[in-house]
Short mmCIF file of C-alpha atoms in Angstrom, two decimals:
data_model
loop_
_atom_site.label_atom_id
_atom_site.label_comp_id
_atom_site.label_asym_id
_atom_site.label_seq_id
_atom_site.Cartn_x
_atom_site.Cartn_y
_atom_site.Cartn_z
CA MET A 20 -39.13 45.59 -8.34
CA ALA A 21 -35.98 45.47 -10.26
CA ASN A 22 -33.86 47.50 -7.95
CA LYS A 23 -35.19 46.17 -4.61
CA VAL A 24 -33.57 43.41 -3.18
CA TYR A 25 -36.38 41.41 -1.38
CA LYS A 26 -35.59 39.21 1.68
CA PHE A 27 -37.74 36.13 1.99
CA LEU A 28 -38.30 33.65 4.66
CA ILE A 29 -39.69 30.55 3.49
CA ALA A 30 -41.12 28.39 6.20
CA PRO A 31 -43.74 25.94 5.00
CA ASP A 32 -45.21 22.84 6.75
CA LYS A 33 -45.68 19.64 4.91
CA PHE A 34 -48.21 19.24 2.09
CA ARG A 35 -49.36 15.72 3.31
CA GLY A 36 -49.33 13.19 0.43
CA SER A 37 -47.43 15.34 -1.94
CA LEU A 38 -44.50 17.08 -0.35
CA SER A 39 -42.36 17.17 2.78
CA ALA A 40 -41.90 20.74 4.35
CA SER A 41 -38.22 20.96 2.92
CA GLN A 42 -39.55 19.81 -0.56
CA ALA A 43 -42.20 22.40 -0.38
CA SER A 44 -39.58 25.16 0.72
CA HIS A 45 -37.39 24.27 -2.16
CA SER A 46 -40.13 24.46 -4.91
CA ILE A 47 -41.00 27.94 -3.47
CA LYS A 48 -37.40 28.95 -3.66
CA MET A 49 -37.04 27.93 -7.24
CA GLY A 50 -40.02 29.98 -8.25
CA ILE A 51 -38.81 33.08 -6.64
CA SER A 52 -35.17 32.52 -7.84
CA SER A 53 -36.49 32.21 -11.56
CA MET A 54 -37.99 35.76 -11.15
CA LEU A 55 -35.57 37.60 -8.82
CA LYS A 56 -32.19 36.79 -9.36
CA ASN A 57 -30.80 38.85 -6.36
CA ALA A 58 -33.39 37.67 -3.88
CA GLN A 59 -31.99 36.84 -0.26
CA ILE A 60 -33.75 33.69 0.70
CA THR A 61 -33.66 31.87 4.14
CA GLU A 62 -35.34 28.45 4.35
CA PHE A 63 -36.82 26.42 6.98
CA ALA A 64 -38.79 23.13 7.30
CA LEU A 65 -41.56 24.19 9.43
CA THR A 66 -42.58 21.81 12.21
CA ASP A 67 -45.08 22.18 14.97
CA GLY A 68 -44.67 18.87 16.80
CA GLY A 69 -45.68 16.63 13.75
CA ASP A 70 -43.83 15.74 10.65
CA ALA A 71 -40.07 16.54 10.50
CA PHE A 72 -40.17 17.43 14.01
CA VAL A 73 -37.09 15.14 15.12
CA ASP A 74 -34.97 16.07 12.09
CA THR A 75 -35.67 19.92 12.22
CA ILE A 76 -35.18 20.51 16.03
CA ALA A 77 -32.05 18.15 15.89
CA LYS A 78 -30.56 20.02 13.00
CA ALA A 79 -31.19 23.33 14.88
CA LYS A 80 -29.58 22.16 18.23
CA LYS A 81 -26.01 22.12 18.42
CA GLY A 82 -24.44 18.83 19.63
CA SER A 83 -27.72 16.87 18.92
CA LYS A 84 -27.54 13.28 17.69
CA VAL A 85 -30.37 11.42 15.80
CA ILE A 86 -30.66 7.68 16.60
CA ARG A 87 -32.80 4.93 15.45
CA LEU A 88 -34.72 2.49 17.59
CA LYS A 89 -36.58 -0.79 16.62
CA THR A 90 -40.18 -0.73 17.19
CA GLU A 91 -43.47 -1.01 15.27
CA ASP A 92 -45.75 1.17 13.13
CA PRO A 93 -49.53 1.92 13.73
CA THR A 94 -50.62 -1.50 12.24
CA GLY A 95 -48.14 -3.41 14.17
CA GLN A 96 -45.48 -3.74 11.46
CA THR A 97 -41.60 -3.77 12.44
CA LEU A 98 -39.83 -0.61 11.59
CA THR A 99 -36.99 1.49 12.94
CA ALA A 100 -37.80 5.00 14.01
CA LYS A 101 -35.72 8.12 14.65
CA CYS A 102 -35.60 9.85 17.90
CA ALA A 103 -32.96 12.72 18.88
CA LEU A 104 -30.67 12.81 21.90
CA LEU A 105 -30.45 16.91 22.32
CA ASP A 106 -27.87 16.31 25.05
CA ASP A 107 -26.67 13.76 27.89
CA ASN A 108 -29.97 14.28 29.66
CA THR A 109 -32.58 15.17 27.12
CA ALA A 110 -34.17 13.14 24.43
CA LEU A 111 -36.72 14.24 21.55
CA VAL A 112 -39.47 11.93 20.22
CA GLY A 113 -41.75 12.66 17.29
CA LEU A 114 -45.13 10.76 17.27
CA THR A 115 -44.91 10.51 13.51
CA GLU A 116 -41.65 8.61 13.28
CA ALA A 117 -43.63 5.35 14.57
CA SER A 118 -47.28 6.46 14.88
CA GLY A 119 -47.63 8.89 12.11
CA ILE A 120 -50.53 8.86 9.53
CA ASN A 121 -47.76 9.14 6.83
CA LEU A 122 -46.63 5.41 7.69
CA VAL A 123 -50.17 3.96 6.83
CA SER A 124 -51.79 3.59 3.24
CA ASP A 125 -55.01 5.06 2.28
CA THR A 126 -56.79 1.53 2.56
CA GLU A 127 -55.47 1.07 6.06
CA ARG A 128 -56.42 4.40 7.64
CA ASN A 129 -58.69 3.68 10.53
CA PRO A 130 -58.14 5.45 13.69
CA ALA A 131 -60.39 2.86 15.65
CA LYS A 132 -57.97 0.21 15.02
CA LEU A 133 -54.50 1.64 14.81
CA THR A 134 -52.03 1.99 17.74
CA ASN A 135 -49.47 4.13 19.48
CA ILE A 136 -47.65 1.36 20.74
CA GLY A 137 -44.56 1.93 18.49
CA THR A 138 -43.98 5.31 20.08
CA GLY A 139 -44.54 3.98 23.60
CA ASN A 140 -41.85 1.48 23.01
CA ILE A 141 -39.48 4.26 22.30
CA LEU A 142 -40.52 6.01 25.37
CA GLU A 143 -39.96 3.00 27.28
CA LYS A 144 -36.48 2.56 25.87
CA LEU A 145 -35.54 5.98 26.74
CA VAL A 146 -36.82 5.86 30.28
CA GLU A 147 -34.77 2.77 30.70
CA ARG A 148 -31.67 4.53 29.47
CA GLY A 149 -32.01 7.00 32.14
CA TYR A 150 -33.03 10.32 30.18
CA LYS A 151 -34.00 12.92 32.55
CA THR A 152 -36.25 14.75 30.24
CA ILE A 153 -38.17 13.34 27.16
CA ILE A 154 -39.78 16.01 24.87
CA VAL A 155 -42.65 14.28 23.01
CA GLY A 156 -43.89 16.05 19.75
CA VAL A 157 -47.41 14.92 19.21
CA GLY A 158 -49.02 15.84 15.83
CA GLY A 159 -49.83 13.97 12.59
CA SER A 160 -50.86 10.68 14.17
CA ALA A 161 -52.94 8.01 12.51
CA THR A 162 -54.63 7.05 15.77
CA ASN A 163 -57.31 8.09 18.12
CA ASP A 164 -56.71 5.92 21.25
CA GLY A 165 -56.41 8.57 23.90
CA GLY A 166 -52.60 7.95 24.10
CA ILE A 167 -52.96 4.66 25.75
CA GLY A 168 -50.36 3.07 23.39
CA LEU A 169 -47.87 5.38 24.73
CA LEU A 170 -48.54 4.19 28.41
CA ILE A 171 -48.90 0.46 27.93
CA PRO A 172 -44.90 -0.15 27.24
CA LEU A 173 -44.44 1.99 30.34
CA GLY A 174 -46.40 -0.38 32.57
CA PHE A 175 -49.75 1.00 32.76
CA ARG A 176 -52.74 -1.63 32.06
CA PHE A 177 -55.95 -0.80 30.55
CA LEU A 178 -58.37 -3.71 31.32
CA ASP A 179 -61.95 -4.52 30.42
CA LYS A 180 -64.75 -5.54 33.17
CA ASP A 181 -63.27 -9.05 33.29
CA GLY A 182 -59.80 -8.00 33.97
CA ASN A 183 -58.61 -8.58 30.54
CA ASP A 184 -56.37 -6.18 28.51
CA ILE A 185 -58.30 -4.24 26.12
CA SER A 186 -57.25 -3.51 22.34
CA PRO A 187 -54.79 -0.74 22.42
CA ASN A 188 -56.79 1.53 20.20
CA GLY A 189 -59.66 3.85 19.99
CA GLU A 190 -62.02 0.92 19.56
CA GLY A 191 -60.72 -0.88 22.82
CA LEU A 192 -61.48 2.21 24.77
CA GLY A 193 -65.14 1.30 24.65
CA LYS A 194 -64.63 -1.72 26.75
CA LEU A 195 -62.30 -0.04 29.24
CA ALA A 196 -63.34 -0.63 32.93
CA LYS A 197 -60.24 -0.19 34.93
CA ILE A 198 -56.72 1.30 34.79
CA GLU A 199 -53.75 0.10 36.70
CA LYS A 200 -50.62 2.31 37.20
CA PRO A 201 -47.22 0.62 36.98
CA GLN A 202 -45.63 -0.11 40.30
CA ASN A 203 -42.46 1.78 39.64
CA THR A 204 -42.70 5.72 39.66
CA PHE A 205 -40.88 7.69 36.96
CA LYS A 206 -38.01 10.03 37.59
CA THR A 207 -38.22 11.26 34.05
CA LYS A 208 -39.65 14.82 33.30
CA PHE A 209 -42.00 14.57 30.29
CA ILE A 210 -42.86 17.66 28.05
CA VAL A 211 -45.54 17.34 25.31
CA ALA A 212 -45.28 19.70 22.37
CA THR A 213 -48.69 19.87 20.56
CA ASP A 214 -49.55 21.15 17.26
CA VAL A 215 -53.07 22.07 18.47
CA ALA A 216 -54.60 23.36 21.76
CA ASN A 217 -57.78 21.44 21.43
CA PRO A 218 -59.51 19.58 24.31
CA LEU A 219 -60.13 15.81 24.32
CA LEU A 220 -63.93 15.62 24.02
CA GLY A 221 -66.53 17.60 22.11
CA GLU A 222 -66.85 19.23 18.79
CA ASP A 223 -63.39 20.73 18.94
CA GLY A 224 -62.18 17.35 20.30
CA ALA A 225 -60.01 14.58 19.03
CA SER A 226 -62.62 12.35 17.66
CA LEU A 227 -65.14 14.71 16.23
CA LYS A 228 -62.71 17.31 15.02
CA PHE A 229 -59.80 15.21 13.67
CA SER A 230 -60.60 11.44 13.26
CA ILE A 231 -62.44 11.91 9.99
CA GLN A 232 -59.13 13.48 8.51
CA LYS A 233 -57.54 10.00 9.65
CA GLY A 234 -60.01 7.84 7.77
CA ALA A 235 -63.22 7.53 10.05
CA THR A 236 -66.69 7.77 8.84
CA PRO A 237 -68.94 10.22 10.59
CA GLU A 238 -70.46 7.23 12.40
CA GLN A 239 -67.04 6.06 13.37
CA ALA A 240 -66.31 9.47 14.65
CA GLN A 241 -69.48 9.50 16.83
CA GLN A 242 -68.47 6.07 18.37
CA LEU A 243 -64.90 7.12 18.94
CA GLU A 244 -66.45 10.01 20.93
CA GLN A 245 -68.48 7.86 23.02
CA ASN A 246 -65.51 5.55 23.65
CA MET A 247 -63.52 8.54 24.77
CA LYS A 248 -66.03 9.58 27.09
CA ASN A 249 -65.98 6.25 28.67
CA TYR A 250 -62.18 6.47 29.10
CA VAL A 251 -62.58 9.75 30.74
CA GLU A 252 -65.18 8.44 33.25
CA VAL A 253 -62.91 5.28 34.04
CA VAL A 254 -59.81 7.83 34.48
CA LYS A 255 -61.86 9.88 36.88
CA LYS A 256 -63.05 6.72 38.85
CA CYS A 257 -59.50 5.19 39.12
CA PHE A 258 -57.54 8.27 39.50
CA GLY A 259 -59.95 11.04 41.00
CA LYS A 260 -58.91 13.52 38.35
CA SER A 261 -59.04 13.99 34.44
CA MET A 262 -57.40 16.64 32.47
CA HIS A 263 -59.61 16.08 29.49
CA ASN A 264 -60.55 19.88 29.18
CA GLU A 265 -56.82 21.07 29.24
CA ALA A 266 -55.68 22.77 25.98
CA GLY A 267 -53.64 20.30 24.07
CA ALA A 268 -55.36 17.20 25.53
CA GLY A 269 -57.07 16.28 22.30
CA ALA A 270 -53.75 16.59 20.17
CA ALA A 271 -52.79 13.48 18.27
CA GLY A 272 -55.99 11.52 19.03
CA GLY A 273 -55.69 12.31 22.85
CA CYS A 274 -51.87 11.67 23.16
CA GLY A 275 -51.69 15.21 24.78
CA TYR A 276 -54.26 13.86 27.37
CA ALA A 277 -52.42 10.65 28.07
CA LEU A 278 -49.17 12.41 28.66
CA MET A 279 -50.50 15.26 30.82
CA ASN A 280 -52.89 13.23 32.89
CA PHE A 281 -50.85 9.93 33.60
CA LEU A 282 -47.20 11.35 33.44
CA ASN A 283 -47.61 14.81 34.55
CA ALA A 284 -46.11 16.19 31.30
CA GLU A 285 -45.68 19.87 30.96
CA ARG A 286 -47.57 20.98 27.64
CA ILE A 287 -45.82 23.51 25.35
CA SER A 288 -46.78 24.41 21.66
CA GLY A 289 -44.85 22.59 19.21
CA PHE A 290 -44.36 25.70 17.04
CA GLU A 291 -42.84 27.71 20.17
CA LEU A 292 -40.33 24.86 20.68
CA PHE A 293 -39.52 25.04 16.98
CA ALA A 294 -39.23 28.96 17.26
CA LYS A 295 -36.90 28.70 20.29
CA TYR A 296 -34.32 26.14 18.67
CA THR A 297 -34.37 27.95 15.28
CA ASP A 298 -34.49 31.45 16.62
CA ILE A 299 -36.99 32.00 13.71
CA GLU A 300 -38.36 35.31 15.26
CA LYS A 301 -34.99 36.90 14.44
CA CYS A 302 -35.27 35.76 10.96
CA VAL A 303 -38.84 37.10 10.64
CA LYS A 304 -37.71 40.50 11.81
CA ALA A 305 -34.74 40.54 9.03
CA SER A 306 -37.16 39.72 6.29
CA ASP A 307 -39.53 41.59 3.95
CA ILE A 308 -41.83 38.74 3.02
CA ILE A 309 -42.64 35.51 5.07
CA ILE A 310 -43.94 32.52 3.11
CA THR A 311 -45.68 29.79 4.79
CA GLY A 312 -48.40 27.21 4.36
CA GLU A 313 -49.36 23.41 4.22
CA GLY A 314 -51.61 20.99 2.33
CA LYS A 315 -54.86 22.39 3.52
CA PHE A 316 -55.07 25.66 5.30
CA ASP A 317 -58.44 26.09 7.30
CA SER A 318 -60.01 27.02 10.50
CA THR A 319 -58.43 24.05 12.42
CA ASP A 320 -55.10 26.02 12.13
CA MET A 321 -56.34 28.52 14.62
CA LEU A 322 -55.88 25.73 17.31
CA GLY A 323 -52.24 26.42 17.05
CA LYS A 324 -50.82 25.04 13.96
CA GLY A 325 -47.41 26.23 12.80
CA PRO A 326 -48.40 28.23 9.58
CA TYR A 327 -50.87 30.01 11.54
CA GLN A 328 -48.48 30.87 14.44
CA LEU A 329 -45.77 31.86 11.98
CA ALA A 330 -48.22 34.29 10.21
CA LYS A 331 -49.37 35.76 13.36
CA MET A 332 -45.75 36.45 14.35
CA ALA A 333 -44.83 37.89 11.05
CA LEU A 334 -48.04 40.28 11.13
CA LYS A 335 -46.77 41.44 14.49
CA TYR A 336 -43.78 42.95 12.98
CA LYS A 337 -46.08 44.18 9.90
CA LYS A 338 -44.37 41.99 7.43
CA GLN A 339 -46.01 40.77 4.08
CA VAL A 340 -47.41 37.18 4.58
CA TRP A 341 -48.03 34.74 1.71
CA ILE A 342 -49.58 31.41 2.57
CA PHE A 343 -49.52 28.80 -0.09
CA CYS A 344 -51.62 25.72 0.13
CA GLY A 345 -53.17 22.91 -1.74
CA GLU A 346 -56.39 24.12 -0.89
CA SER A 347 -57.66 26.93 1.51
CA GLY A 348 -60.94 26.28 3.45
CA VAL A 349 -61.08 29.94 4.87
CA SER A 350 -63.23 33.00 3.41
CA GLU A 351 -62.38 36.55 3.99
CA LYS A 352 -64.50 36.53 6.97
CA ASP A 353 -62.45 33.63 8.50
CA VAL A 354 -59.18 35.44 7.86
CA SER A 355 -60.61 38.37 9.78
CA LYS A 356 -61.83 36.06 12.50
CA MET A 357 -58.25 34.20 12.67
CA GLN A 358 -56.83 38.00 12.93
CA LEU A 359 -54.83 37.47 9.69
CA ASP A 360 -56.09 40.46 7.98
CA GLY A 361 -53.69 41.50 5.32
CA ILE A 362 -52.09 38.09 4.49
CA LYS A 363 -52.32 36.52 0.76
CA ILE A 364 -53.45 33.21 0.21
CA GLY A 365 -52.39 31.13 -2.95
CA GLU A 366 -54.06 27.82 -3.64
CA ILE A 367 -52.84 25.06 -5.97
CA LEU A 368 -56.16 23.40 -6.69
CA PRO A 369 -57.51 26.36 -8.69
CA ILE A 370 -54.73 26.25 -11.00
CA ALA A 371 -54.37 22.43 -11.43
CA PRO A 372 -56.62 20.46 -13.76
CA ASN A 373 -57.64 18.15 -11.00
CA SER A 374 -56.71 17.06 -7.45
CA VAL A 375 -54.49 14.16 -8.76
CA GLU A 376 -52.61 16.44 -10.97
CA ALA A 377 -52.38 18.92 -8.08
CA HIS A 378 -50.76 16.10 -5.68
CA ASN A 379 -48.51 14.54 -8.34
CA ARG A 380 -47.09 18.00 -9.73
CA ALA A 381 -47.16 19.81 -6.63
CA PRO A 382 -43.82 21.10 -6.91
CA LYS A 383 -44.39 22.73 -10.34
CA PHE A 384 -47.76 24.46 -9.19
CA LEU A 385 -45.89 25.75 -5.99
CA ALA A 386 -43.26 27.27 -7.97
CA SER A 387 -45.85 28.72 -10.29
CA LEU A 388 -47.83 30.15 -7.35
CA SER A 389 -44.42 31.72 -6.31
CA LYS A 390 -43.86 33.32 -9.53
CA ASP A 391 -47.21 34.79 -9.88
CA PHE A 392 -46.98 36.36 -6.36
CA VAL A 393 -43.57 37.82 -7.08
CA SER A 394 -44.83 39.33 -10.58
CA GLN A 395 -47.23 41.23 -8.37
CA LEU A 396 -44.70 42.80 -6.13
CA LYS A 397 -44.41 46.81 -6.60
#
């Protein structure tokens, strides 16, 4: 090991509640550097449409400019949120900047009550400013509203049986009876970058698969699913079509659905967009060992999340792949099903005294995992 100069590519996603992607990357780098003084290390903050989407893409795209716009968070409190102007015609919006679960305290997390209006306000301002293309990264949302909060500031109305506006959230969808389109037609082309490819409804849908992760009880998740079914039926009645079965429709509590169904958004993978602007495939080819990861690595990663996509890319080039996470929900059988045979998974929880320490001292444990894995190199 001493004579070989290893080339590492470190590109983790965030460890939610503990570390941003860049902080996680730095911790892993520190662990490797303490063991291998001559290691060549390339770092990226991995984003698949969720956290760090705006900053990472703007940093990678030459000539981009990050601006801040006044809007509101998922609870309705005023905040300023970042978006990026990639060029004179193209703007980039990340849902997490105004509607992310990272903006909401544990006690306030309730996807039935929270709203995407904040991100909708940003879209409305960018449309008003005349941007021809708006890319919306949807991932890491606190919400489960079918994306209606994105549409209301653009002039769409969601009404109950008495013609009153419903609450712009997942709870409100249960009372939805009619949808009115804005009088103006949009000249803007929308692109939605999703972190997962799940449909809107069903076991793999927005409500049943993801709302519990956002603070819903199992009973609330079932109710949100019923509300979402009502939403789909009203969409069919008012517009004659519904794209609820499309890949990515269930991303970010149904934001993928709203953008595709109402704004004719083209759907792309958030990871693909990241890969395009960062040219990460070139870095994979030039590296010996690829390290990625996130707070929890489980079977939902197969729906298109960044660490899974990067691992697949690395295996295509027969590279060593290490996945570091707070905890892993995958067995050896799952790894095989995910077509990730040969990867090595490192978990923080088994080496931490408890989950609180795992969160609070995540940098130390990530560095420790790195040292342990490096020590096993031949």
